[in-house]
């Protein structure tokens, strides 16, 4: 198993979005965040250590519980809006 890091962009910072959600929801720590997101605690740890990317499913869950828009969440992560590839005609 390789220890891959996601994504390769130098501005990517998953901690910013995790911390913003913790603050918005007034949670105590990552364990409380994992319960709110309904994911196992190691998922949050892997995201923080950049060994697991924030995928579409967890991004949607972050949006649902925090009321941040998807665009706001992606901006906090350092993912430029122009990198969003959505084809509504598909």
PDB file of N, CA and C in Angstrom, residues 16 20 25 27-28 46 55 77 82 88-89:
ATOM      1  N   UNK A  16      -8.517  23.666   7.210  1.00  0.00           N
ATOM      2  CA  UNK A  16      -9.273  24.916   7.280  1.00  0.00           C
ATOM      3  C   UNK A  16     -10.770  24.653   7.270  1.00  0.00           C
ATOM      4  N   UNK A  20     -13.369  25.145  10.391  1.00  0.00           N
ATOM      5  CA  UNK A  20     -14.497  26.065  10.208  1.00  0.00           C
ATOM      6  C   UNK A  20     -15.817  25.396  10.590  1.00  0.00           C
ATOM      7  N   UNK A  25     -20.373  24.794  14.217  1.00  0.00           N
ATOM      8  CA  UNK A  25     -21.269  23.919  14.972  1.00  0.00           C
ATOM      9  C   UNK A  25     -20.958  23.909  16.469  1.00  0.00           C
ATOM     10  N   UNK A  27     -18.463  22.563  18.073  1.00  0.00           N
ATOM     11  CA  UNK A  27     -18.088  21.228  18.512  1.00  0.00           C
ATOM     12  C   UNK A  27     -16.791  21.296  19.306  1.00  0.00           C
ATOM     13  N   UNK A  28     -16.556  20.284  20.128  1.00  0.00           N
ATOM     14  CA  UNK A  28     -15.370  20.296  20.978  1.00  0.00           C
ATOM     15  C   UNK A  28     -14.109  19.828  20.266  1.00  0.00           C
ATOM     16  N   UNK A  46      -7.449  10.946   8.738  1.00  0.00           N
ATOM     17  CA  UNK A  46      -6.835  10.759   7.419  1.00  0.00           C
ATOM     18  C   UNK A  46      -6.997  12.003   6.553  1.00  0.00           C
ATOM     19  N   UNK A  55     -13.970  13.768  -0.399  1.00  0.00           N
ATOM     20  CA  UNK A  55     -14.726  13.348  -1.577  1.00  0.00           C
ATOM     21  C   UNK A  55     -16.097  14.009  -1.636  1.00  0.00           C
ATOM     22  N   UNK A  77     -11.030  24.972   1.434  1.00  0.00           N
ATOM     23  CA  UNK A  77     -10.040  23.914   1.213  1.00  0.00           C
ATOM     24  C   UNK A  77      -8.921  24.370   0.294  1.00  0.00           C
ATOM     25  N   UNK A  82     -13.083  27.271 -10.399  1.00  0.00           N
ATOM     26  CA  UNK A  82     -13.015  26.900 -11.806  1.00  0.00           C
ATOM     27  C   UNK A  82     -12.616  25.440 -12.016  1.00  0.00           C
ATOM     28  N   UNK A  88     -24.284  19.475 -16.342  1.00  0.00           N
ATOM     29  CA  UNK A  88     -25.695  19.302 -16.027  1.00  0.00           C
ATOM     30  C   UNK A  88     -26.471  18.690 -17.191  1.00  0.00           C
ATOM     31  N   UNK A  89     -25.860  18.580 -18.359  1.00  0.00           N
ATOM     32  CA  UNK A  89     -26.537  17.994 -19.514  1.00  0.00           C
ATOM     33  C   UNK A  89     -26.302  16.494 -19.637  1.00  0.00           C
TER      34      UNK A  89
END
